[in-house]
C-alpha atoms as a printed R data frame, in Angstrom:
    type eleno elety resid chain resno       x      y      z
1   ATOM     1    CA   UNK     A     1  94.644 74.073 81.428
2   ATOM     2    CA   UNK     A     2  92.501 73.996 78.501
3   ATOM     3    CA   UNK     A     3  93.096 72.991 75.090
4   ATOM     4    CA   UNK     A     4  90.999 73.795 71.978
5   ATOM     5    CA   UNK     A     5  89.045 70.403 70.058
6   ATOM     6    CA   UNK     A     6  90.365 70.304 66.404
7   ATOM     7    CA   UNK     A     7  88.048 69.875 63.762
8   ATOM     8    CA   UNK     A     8  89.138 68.756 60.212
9   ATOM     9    CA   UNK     A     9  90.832 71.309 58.195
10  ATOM    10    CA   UNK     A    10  89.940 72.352 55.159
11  ATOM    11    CA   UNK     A    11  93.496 73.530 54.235
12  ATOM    12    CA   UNK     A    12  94.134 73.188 50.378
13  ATOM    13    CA   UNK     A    13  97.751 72.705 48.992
14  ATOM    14    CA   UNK     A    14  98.876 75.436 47.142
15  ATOM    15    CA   UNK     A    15 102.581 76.811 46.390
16  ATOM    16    CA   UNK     A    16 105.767 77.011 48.854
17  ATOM    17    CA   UNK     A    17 106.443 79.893 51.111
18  ATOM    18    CA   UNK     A    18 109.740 80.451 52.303
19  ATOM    19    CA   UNK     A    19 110.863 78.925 55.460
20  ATOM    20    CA   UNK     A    20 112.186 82.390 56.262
21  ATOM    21    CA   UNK     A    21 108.943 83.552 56.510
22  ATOM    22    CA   UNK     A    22 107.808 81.279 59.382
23  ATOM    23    CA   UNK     A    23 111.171 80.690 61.477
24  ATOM    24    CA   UNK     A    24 112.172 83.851 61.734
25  ATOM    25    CA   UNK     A    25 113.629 84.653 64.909
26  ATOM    26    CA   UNK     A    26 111.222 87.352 65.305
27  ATOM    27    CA   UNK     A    27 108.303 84.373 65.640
28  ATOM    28    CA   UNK     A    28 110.286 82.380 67.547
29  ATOM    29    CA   UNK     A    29 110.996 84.185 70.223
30  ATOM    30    CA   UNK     A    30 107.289 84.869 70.007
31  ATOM    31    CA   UNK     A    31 106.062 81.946 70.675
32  ATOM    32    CA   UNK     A    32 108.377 81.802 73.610
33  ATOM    33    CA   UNK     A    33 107.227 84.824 74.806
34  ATOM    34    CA   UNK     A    34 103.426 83.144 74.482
35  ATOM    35    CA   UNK     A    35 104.392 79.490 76.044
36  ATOM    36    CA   UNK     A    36 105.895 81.222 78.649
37  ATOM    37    CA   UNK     A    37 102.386 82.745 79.799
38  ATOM    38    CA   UNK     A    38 101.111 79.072 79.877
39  ATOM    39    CA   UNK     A    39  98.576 77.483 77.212
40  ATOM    40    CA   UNK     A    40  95.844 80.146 75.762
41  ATOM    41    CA   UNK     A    41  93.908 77.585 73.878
42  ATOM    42    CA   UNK     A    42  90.261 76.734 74.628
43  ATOM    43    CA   UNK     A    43  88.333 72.800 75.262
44  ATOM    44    CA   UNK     A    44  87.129 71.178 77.833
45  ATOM    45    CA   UNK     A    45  88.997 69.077 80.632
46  ATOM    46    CA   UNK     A    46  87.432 65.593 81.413
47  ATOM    47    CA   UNK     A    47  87.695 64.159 85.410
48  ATOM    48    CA   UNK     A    48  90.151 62.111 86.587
49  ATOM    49    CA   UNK     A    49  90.613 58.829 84.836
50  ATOM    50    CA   UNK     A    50  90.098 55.687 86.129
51  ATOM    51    CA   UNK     A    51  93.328 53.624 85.511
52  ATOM    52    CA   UNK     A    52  92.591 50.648 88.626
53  ATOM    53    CA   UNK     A    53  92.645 47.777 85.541
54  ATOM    54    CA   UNK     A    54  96.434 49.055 84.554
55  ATOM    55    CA   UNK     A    55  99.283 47.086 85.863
56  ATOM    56    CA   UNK     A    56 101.154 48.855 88.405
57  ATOM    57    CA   UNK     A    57 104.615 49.843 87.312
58  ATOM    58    CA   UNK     A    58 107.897 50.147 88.544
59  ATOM    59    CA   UNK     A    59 108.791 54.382 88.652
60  ATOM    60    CA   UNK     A    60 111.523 55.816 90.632
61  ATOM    61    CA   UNK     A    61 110.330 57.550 93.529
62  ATOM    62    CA   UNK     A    62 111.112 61.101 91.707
63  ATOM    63    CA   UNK     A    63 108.947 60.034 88.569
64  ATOM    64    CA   UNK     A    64 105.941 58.295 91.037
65  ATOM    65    CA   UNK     A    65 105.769 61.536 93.172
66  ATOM    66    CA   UNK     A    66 105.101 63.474 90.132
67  ATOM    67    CA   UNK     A    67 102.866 61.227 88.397
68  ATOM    68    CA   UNK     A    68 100.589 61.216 91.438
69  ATOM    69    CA   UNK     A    69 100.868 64.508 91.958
70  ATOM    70    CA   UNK     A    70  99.241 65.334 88.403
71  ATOM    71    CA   UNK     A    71  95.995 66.271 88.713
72  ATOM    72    CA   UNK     A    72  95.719 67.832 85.425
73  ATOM    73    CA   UNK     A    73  93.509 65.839 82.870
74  ATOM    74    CA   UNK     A    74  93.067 67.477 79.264
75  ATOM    75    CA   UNK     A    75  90.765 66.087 77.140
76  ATOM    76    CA   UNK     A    76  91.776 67.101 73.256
77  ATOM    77    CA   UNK     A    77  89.545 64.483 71.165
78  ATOM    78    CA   UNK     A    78  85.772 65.672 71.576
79  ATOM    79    CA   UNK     A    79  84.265 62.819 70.099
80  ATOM    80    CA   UNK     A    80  83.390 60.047 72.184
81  ATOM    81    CA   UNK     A    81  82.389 57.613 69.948
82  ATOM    82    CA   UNK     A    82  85.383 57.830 67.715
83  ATOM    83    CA   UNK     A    83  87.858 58.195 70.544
84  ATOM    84    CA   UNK     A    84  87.737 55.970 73.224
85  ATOM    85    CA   UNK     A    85  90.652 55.329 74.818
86  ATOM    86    CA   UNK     A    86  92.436 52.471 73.891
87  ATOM    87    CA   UNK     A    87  92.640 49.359 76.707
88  ATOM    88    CA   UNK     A    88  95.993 49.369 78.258
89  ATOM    89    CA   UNK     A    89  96.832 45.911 76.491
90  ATOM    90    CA   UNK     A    90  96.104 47.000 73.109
91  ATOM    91    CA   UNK     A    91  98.436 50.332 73.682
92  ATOM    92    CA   UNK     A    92 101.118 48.339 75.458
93  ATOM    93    CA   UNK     A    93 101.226 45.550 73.412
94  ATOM    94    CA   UNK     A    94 100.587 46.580 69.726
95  ATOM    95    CA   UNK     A    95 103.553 48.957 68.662
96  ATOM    96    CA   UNK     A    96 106.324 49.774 66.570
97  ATOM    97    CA   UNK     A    97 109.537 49.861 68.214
98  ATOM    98    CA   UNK     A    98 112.767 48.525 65.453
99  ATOM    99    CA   UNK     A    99 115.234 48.591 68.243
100 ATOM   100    CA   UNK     A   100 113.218 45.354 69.612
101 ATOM   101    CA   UNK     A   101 112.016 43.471 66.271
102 ATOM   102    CA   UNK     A   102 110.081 43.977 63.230
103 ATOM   103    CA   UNK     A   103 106.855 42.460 64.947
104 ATOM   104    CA   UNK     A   104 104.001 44.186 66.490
105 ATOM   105    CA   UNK     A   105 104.598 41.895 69.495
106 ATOM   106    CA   UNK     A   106 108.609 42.238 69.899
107 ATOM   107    CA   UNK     A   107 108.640 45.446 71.737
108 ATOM   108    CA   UNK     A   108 106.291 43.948 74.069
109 ATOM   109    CA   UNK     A   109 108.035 40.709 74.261
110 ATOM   110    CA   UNK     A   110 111.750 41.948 74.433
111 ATOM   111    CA   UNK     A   111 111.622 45.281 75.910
112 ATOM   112    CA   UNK     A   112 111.002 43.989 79.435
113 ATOM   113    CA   UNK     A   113 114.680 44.013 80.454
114 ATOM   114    CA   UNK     A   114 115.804 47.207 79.017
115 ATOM   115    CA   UNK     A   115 117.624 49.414 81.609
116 ATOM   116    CA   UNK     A   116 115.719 52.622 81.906
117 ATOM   117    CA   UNK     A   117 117.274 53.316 85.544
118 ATOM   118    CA   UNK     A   118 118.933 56.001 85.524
119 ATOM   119    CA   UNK     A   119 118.597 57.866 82.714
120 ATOM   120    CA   UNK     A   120 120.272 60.929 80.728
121 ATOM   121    CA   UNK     A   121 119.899 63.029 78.110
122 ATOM   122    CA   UNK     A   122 122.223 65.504 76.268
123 ATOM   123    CA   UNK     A   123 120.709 68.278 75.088
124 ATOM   124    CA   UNK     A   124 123.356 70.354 73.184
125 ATOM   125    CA   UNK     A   125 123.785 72.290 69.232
126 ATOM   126    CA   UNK     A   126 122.509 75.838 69.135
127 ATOM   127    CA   UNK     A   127 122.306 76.427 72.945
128 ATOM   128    CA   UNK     A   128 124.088 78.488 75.636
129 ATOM   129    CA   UNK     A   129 122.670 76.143 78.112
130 ATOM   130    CA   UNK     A   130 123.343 72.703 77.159
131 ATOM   131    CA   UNK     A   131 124.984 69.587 78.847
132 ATOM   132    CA   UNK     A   132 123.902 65.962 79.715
133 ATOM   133    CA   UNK     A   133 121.468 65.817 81.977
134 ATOM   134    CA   UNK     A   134 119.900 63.323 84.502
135 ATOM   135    CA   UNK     A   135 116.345 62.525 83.073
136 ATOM   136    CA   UNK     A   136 114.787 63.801 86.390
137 ATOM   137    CA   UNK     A   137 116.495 67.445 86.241
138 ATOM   138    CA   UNK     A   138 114.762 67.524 82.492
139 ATOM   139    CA   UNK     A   139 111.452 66.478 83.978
140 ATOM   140    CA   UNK     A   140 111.117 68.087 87.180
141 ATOM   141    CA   UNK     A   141 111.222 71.713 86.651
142 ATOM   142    CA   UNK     A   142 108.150 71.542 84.875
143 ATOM   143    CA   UNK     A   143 104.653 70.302 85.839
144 ATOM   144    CA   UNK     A   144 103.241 67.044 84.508
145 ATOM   145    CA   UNK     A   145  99.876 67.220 82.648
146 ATOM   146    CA   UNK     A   146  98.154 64.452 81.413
147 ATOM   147    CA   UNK     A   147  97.255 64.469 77.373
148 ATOM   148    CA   UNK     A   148  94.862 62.360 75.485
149 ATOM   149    CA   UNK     A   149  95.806 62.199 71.712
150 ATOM   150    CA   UNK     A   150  94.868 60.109 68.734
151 ATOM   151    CA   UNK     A   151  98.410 58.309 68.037
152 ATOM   152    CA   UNK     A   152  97.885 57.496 63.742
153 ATOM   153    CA   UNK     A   153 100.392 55.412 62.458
154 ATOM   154    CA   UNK     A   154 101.278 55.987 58.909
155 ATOM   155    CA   UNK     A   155 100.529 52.083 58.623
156 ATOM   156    CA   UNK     A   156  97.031 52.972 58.766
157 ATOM   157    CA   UNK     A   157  96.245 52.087 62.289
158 ATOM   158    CA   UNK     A   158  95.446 54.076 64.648
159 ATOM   159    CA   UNK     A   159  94.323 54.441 69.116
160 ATOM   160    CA   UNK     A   160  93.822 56.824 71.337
161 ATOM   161    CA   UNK     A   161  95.980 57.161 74.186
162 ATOM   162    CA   UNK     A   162  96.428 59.215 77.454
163 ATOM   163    CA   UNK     A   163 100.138 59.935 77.443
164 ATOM   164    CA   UNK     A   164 101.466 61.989 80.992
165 ATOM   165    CA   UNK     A   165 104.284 64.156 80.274
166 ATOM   166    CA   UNK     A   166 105.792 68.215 80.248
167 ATOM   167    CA   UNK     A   167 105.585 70.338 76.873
168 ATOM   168    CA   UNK     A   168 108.183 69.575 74.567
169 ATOM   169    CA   UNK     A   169 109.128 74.102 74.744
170 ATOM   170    CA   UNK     A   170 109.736 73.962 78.469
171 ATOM   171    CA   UNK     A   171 113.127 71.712 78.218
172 ATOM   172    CA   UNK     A   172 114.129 74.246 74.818
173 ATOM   173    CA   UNK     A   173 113.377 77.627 76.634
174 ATOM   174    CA   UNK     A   174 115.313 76.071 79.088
175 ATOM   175    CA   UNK     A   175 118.372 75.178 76.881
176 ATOM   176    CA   UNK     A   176 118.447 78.850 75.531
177 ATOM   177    CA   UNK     A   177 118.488 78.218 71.550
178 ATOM   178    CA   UNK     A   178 120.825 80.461 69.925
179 ATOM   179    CA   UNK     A   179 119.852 82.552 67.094
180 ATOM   180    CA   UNK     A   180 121.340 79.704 64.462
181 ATOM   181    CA   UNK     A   181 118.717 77.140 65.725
182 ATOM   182    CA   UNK     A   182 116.379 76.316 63.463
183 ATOM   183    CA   UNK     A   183 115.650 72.391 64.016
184 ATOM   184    CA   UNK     A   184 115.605 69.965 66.985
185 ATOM   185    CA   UNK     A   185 116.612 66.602 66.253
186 ATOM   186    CA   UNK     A   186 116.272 63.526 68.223
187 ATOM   187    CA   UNK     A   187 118.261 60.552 68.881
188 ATOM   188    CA   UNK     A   188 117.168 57.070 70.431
189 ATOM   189    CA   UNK     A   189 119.396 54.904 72.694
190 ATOM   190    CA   UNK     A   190 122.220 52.810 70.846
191 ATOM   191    CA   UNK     A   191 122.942 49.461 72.861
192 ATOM   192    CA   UNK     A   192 122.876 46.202 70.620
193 ATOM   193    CA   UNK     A   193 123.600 44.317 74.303
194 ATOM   194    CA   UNK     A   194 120.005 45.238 75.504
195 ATOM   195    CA   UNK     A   195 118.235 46.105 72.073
196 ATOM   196    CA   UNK     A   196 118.266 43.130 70.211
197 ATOM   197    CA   UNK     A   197 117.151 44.719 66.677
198 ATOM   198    CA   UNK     A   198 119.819 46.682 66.365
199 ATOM   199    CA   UNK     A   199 121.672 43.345 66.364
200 ATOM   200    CA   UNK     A   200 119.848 42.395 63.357
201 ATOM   201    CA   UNK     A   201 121.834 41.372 59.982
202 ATOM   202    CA   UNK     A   202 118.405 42.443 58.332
203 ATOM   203    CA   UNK     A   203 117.965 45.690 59.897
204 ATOM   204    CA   UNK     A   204 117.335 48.613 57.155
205 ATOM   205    CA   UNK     A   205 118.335 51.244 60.347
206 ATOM   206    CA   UNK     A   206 121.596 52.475 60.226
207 ATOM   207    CA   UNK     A   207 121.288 53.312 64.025
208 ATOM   208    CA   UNK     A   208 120.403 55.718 65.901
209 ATOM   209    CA   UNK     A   209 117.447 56.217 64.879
210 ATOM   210    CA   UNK     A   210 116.976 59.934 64.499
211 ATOM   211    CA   UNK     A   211 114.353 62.046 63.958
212 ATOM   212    CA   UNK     A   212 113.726 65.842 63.665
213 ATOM   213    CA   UNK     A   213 111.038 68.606 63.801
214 ATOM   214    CA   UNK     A   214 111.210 72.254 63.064
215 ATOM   215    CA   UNK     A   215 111.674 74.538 65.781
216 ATOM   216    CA   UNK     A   216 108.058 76.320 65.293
217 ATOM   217    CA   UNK     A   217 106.603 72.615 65.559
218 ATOM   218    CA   UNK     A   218 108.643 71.255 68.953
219 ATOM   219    CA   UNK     A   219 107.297 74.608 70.324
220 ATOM   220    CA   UNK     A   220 104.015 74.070 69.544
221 ATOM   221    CA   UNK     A   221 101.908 73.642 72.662
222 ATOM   222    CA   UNK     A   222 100.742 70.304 71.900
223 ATOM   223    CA   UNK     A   223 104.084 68.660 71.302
224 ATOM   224    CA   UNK     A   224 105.337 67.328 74.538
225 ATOM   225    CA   UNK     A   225 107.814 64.734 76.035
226 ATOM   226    CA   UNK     A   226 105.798 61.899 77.347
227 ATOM   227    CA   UNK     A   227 107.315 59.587 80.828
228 ATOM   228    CA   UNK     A   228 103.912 57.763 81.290
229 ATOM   229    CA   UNK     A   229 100.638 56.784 80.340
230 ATOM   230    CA   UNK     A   230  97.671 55.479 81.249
231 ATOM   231    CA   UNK     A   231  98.552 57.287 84.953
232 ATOM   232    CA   UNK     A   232 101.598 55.071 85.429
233 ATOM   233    CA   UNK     A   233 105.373 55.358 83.915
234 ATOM   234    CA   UNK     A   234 105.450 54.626 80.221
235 ATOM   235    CA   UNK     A   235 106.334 50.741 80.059
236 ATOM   236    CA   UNK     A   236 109.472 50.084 78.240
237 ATOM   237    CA   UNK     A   237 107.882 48.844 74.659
238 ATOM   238    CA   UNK     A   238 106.244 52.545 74.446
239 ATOM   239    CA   UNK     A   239 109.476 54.413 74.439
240 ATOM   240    CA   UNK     A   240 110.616 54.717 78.141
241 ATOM   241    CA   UNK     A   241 111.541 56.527 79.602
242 ATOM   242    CA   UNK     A   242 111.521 59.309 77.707
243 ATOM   243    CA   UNK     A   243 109.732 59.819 74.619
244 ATOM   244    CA   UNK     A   244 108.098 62.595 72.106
245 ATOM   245    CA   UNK     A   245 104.771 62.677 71.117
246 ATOM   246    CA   UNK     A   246 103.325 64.810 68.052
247 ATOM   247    CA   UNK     A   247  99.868 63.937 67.501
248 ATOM   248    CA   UNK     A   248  99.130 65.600 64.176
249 ATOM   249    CA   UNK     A   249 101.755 63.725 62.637
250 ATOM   250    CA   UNK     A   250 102.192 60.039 61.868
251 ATOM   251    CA   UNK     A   251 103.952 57.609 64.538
252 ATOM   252    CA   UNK     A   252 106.979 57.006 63.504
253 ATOM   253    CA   UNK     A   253 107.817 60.954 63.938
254 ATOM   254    CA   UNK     A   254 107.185 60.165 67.936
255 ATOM   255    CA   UNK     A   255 110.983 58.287 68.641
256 ATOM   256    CA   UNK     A   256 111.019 56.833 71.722
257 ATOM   257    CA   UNK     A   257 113.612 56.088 74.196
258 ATOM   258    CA   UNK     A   258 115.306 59.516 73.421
259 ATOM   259    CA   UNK     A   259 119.481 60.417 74.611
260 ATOM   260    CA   UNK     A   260 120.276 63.429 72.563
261 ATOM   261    CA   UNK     A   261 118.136 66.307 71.737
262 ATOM   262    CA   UNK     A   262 120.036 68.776 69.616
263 ATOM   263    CA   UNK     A   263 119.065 72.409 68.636
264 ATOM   264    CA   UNK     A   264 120.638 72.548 64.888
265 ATOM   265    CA   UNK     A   265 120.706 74.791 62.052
266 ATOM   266    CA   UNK     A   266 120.008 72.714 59.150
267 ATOM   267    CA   UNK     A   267 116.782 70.420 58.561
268 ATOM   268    CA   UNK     A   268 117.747 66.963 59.890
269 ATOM   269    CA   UNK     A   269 117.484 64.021 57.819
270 ATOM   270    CA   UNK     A   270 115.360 61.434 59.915
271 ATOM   271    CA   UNK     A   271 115.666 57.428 59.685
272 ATOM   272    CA   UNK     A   272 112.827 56.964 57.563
273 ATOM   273    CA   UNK     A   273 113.612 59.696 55.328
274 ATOM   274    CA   UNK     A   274 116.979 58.129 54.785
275 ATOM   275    CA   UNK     A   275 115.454 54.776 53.864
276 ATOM   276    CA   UNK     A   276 112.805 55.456 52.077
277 ATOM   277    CA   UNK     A   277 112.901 59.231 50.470
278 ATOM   278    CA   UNK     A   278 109.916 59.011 48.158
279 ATOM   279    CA   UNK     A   279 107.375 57.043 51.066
280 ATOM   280    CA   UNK     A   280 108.387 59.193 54.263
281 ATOM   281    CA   UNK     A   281 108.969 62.718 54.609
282 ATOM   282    CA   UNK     A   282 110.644 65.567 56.342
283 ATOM   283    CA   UNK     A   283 106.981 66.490 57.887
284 ATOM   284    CA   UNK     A   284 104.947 62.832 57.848
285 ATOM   285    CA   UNK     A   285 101.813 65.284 58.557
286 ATOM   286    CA   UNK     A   286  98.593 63.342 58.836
287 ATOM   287    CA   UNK     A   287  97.370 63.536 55.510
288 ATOM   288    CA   UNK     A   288  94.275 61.962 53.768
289 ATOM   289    CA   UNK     A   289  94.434 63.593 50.959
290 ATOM   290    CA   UNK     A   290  98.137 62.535 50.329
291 ATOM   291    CA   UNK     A   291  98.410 58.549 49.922
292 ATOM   292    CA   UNK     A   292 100.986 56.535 50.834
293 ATOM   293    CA   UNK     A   293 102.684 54.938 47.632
294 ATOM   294    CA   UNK     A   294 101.706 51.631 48.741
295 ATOM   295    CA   UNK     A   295  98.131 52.245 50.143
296 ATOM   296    CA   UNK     A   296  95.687 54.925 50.832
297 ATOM   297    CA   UNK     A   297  95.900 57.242 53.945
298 ATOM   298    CA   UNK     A   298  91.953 58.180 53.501
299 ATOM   299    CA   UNK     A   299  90.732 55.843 56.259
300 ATOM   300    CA   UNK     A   300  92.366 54.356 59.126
301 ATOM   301    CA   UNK     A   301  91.526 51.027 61.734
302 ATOM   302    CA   UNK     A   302  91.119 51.880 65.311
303 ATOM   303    CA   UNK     A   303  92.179 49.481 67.408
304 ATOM   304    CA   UNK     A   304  91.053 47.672 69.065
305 ATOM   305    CA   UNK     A   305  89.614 45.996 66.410
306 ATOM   306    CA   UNK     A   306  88.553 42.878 64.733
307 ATOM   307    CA   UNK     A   307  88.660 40.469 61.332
308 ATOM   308    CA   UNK     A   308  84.806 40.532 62.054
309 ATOM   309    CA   UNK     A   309  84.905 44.124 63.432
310 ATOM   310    CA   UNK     A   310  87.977 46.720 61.651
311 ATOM   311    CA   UNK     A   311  86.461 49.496 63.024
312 ATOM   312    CA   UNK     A   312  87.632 51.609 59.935
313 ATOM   313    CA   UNK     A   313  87.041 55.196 60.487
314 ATOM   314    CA   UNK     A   314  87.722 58.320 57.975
315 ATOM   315    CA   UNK     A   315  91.306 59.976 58.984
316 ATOM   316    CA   UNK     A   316  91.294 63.872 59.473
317 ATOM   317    CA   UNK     A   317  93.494 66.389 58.408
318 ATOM   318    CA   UNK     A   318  96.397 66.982 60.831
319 ATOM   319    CA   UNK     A   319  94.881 64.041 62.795
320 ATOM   320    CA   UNK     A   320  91.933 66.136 63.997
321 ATOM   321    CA   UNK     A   321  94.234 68.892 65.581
322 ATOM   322    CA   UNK     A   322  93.715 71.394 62.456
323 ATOM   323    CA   UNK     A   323  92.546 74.344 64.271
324 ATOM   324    CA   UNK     A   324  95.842 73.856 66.397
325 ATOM   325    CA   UNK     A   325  98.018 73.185 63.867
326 ATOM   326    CA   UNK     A   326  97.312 74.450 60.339
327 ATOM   327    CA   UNK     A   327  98.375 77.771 60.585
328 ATOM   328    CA   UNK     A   328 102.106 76.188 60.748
329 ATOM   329    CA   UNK     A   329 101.832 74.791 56.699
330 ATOM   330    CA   UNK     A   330 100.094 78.068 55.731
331 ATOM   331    CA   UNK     A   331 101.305 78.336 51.727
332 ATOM   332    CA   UNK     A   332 102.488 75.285 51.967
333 ATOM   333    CA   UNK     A   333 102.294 72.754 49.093
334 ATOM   334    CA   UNK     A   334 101.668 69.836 50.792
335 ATOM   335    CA   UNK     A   335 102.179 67.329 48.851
336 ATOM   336    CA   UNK     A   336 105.513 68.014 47.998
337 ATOM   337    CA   UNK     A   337 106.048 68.855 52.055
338 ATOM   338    CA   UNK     A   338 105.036 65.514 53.290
């Protein structure tokens, strides 16, 4: 399976088109009828990684049999230099992850003993096939493929990761989206008991923490559901065991830990959004040419990095995934869709 190297984009902002114009269900059922006959885009795909210096992890034997089984490795950066995967430590230790703490470190520190065994999901809203479901009837139909995506955070920072997981538009087709669904929002496990953020006094999340795409994006072919990395299960700290991952748009869009996936007709509002209106946005697109209101978005550090050595490199538009992606914002005035 081959996927297409982005390039930066050249896409100007201009004025609003319609959302009609792009979610109609004509296009929608579209690009079902397209995901359906598998990935069309063109790349490269890079040999089998070598993974011996990860830890091993703990998987059920349902999740290990399919994570060895994956043979598939797609290469989507095409720049060496710039993207280098990340070292295991940095990605597992570094992150974002409220539920746990406010710290880089907390997730990594406090995650350790949150139950991920078993696991559901309900997927329900606009669908004639919804319900909860165990975690390993979501994942199993479809077959793992491995993904290595620049993960920008819109903090600035940024790595390159190899996440192992099943397209995002295999677990929709699957739910059957009525003709009212126009969104798919996401929520993240609630449990104060295990997740000792949420037990924060000092917490701005009013919990869950939800967030939301459109239904053109979750479709998207590069938009997937990630249960490992680095060719092991994800470790808890990164979102297990289920999380998304949307690499032309900032972190925080990628919620981890996910229990509900709902097919709705009006645009969700997400955490951040709620928070924090004028700083994050419906879209959070990768943007350089749209600052954050507290710093610039022009350049980014890629860790791992240094006081001696940042590593600052120039961010691209949509992340570097601008051939992919652009044609979703066509007319779009970005700046006010951010």
């Amino acid at each position: 399976m081959l996927i297409k190297i982005a390039k930066p984009s050249d896409l100007c902002e201009s004025t609003v088109t319609p959302e009609s114009t792009y979610l109609s269900r004509r296009r929608f059922m579209g690009g079902m009828v397209g995901l359906g006959a598998g990935l069309t885009l063109s790349g490269r795909v890079r040999a089998s990684t070598d993974y011996s210096d990860v830890p091993d992890g703990d998987a059920p034997a349902w999740l290990q049999e399919k994570l060895d089984a994956s043979r598939e490795r797609v290469i989507v950066p095409d720049d060496p230099e710039r993207d280098e995967i990340a070292p295991f430590d940095d990605a597992s230790g570094y992150n974002n992850f409220y539920e746990f703490g406010s710290s880089k470190s907390d997730p990594a520190r406090y995650a350790g003993n949150l139950d991920t065994q078993p696991w559901s999901v309900v997927v329900d809203g606009e669908v004639n096939n919804g319900g909860r479901l165990a975690l390993e009837d979501i994942a199993t139909p479809s077959r793992f493929e491995e993904r290595i995506y620049r993960l920008r955070c819109v903090e600035a920072w940024s790595m390159v990761i190899p996440w192992l997981g099943i397209p995002l538009a295999a677990v929709i087709r699957r739910a059957d989206p009525t003709s009212k669904a126009r969104y798919v929002r996401f929520e993240t496990l609630v449990d104060p008991e295990q997740m000792r953020g949420q037990r924060s006094s000092f917490s701005l999340i009013d919990w869950p923490y939800v967030e939301g795409l459109r239904l053109d994006e979750a479709m998207h072919p590069l938009t997937i559901l990630a249960l490992g990395m680095y060719g092991r299960e994800l470790p808890n700290q990164n979102g297990a065991p289920l999380r998304l991952v949307v690499p032309w748009k900032y972190g925080f869009k990628s919620i981890k830990s996910i229990v509900r996936i709902s097919l709705v007709e009006e645009q969700p509002v997400n955490s951040w959004q709620r928070i924090a209106p004028e700083e994050y946005g419906f879209y959070a697109n990768v943007n350089p040419q749209v600052d954050h209101p507290r710093w610039s978005q022009a350049t980014e550090r890629r860790l791992p990095n240094s006081l001696f050595s940042p590593n600052t490199i120039d961010t691209l538009m949509f992340n570097g995934y601008a051939d992919e992606v652009a044609e979703l914002y066509a007319g779009m005035d970005l700046r006010k869709n951010f």
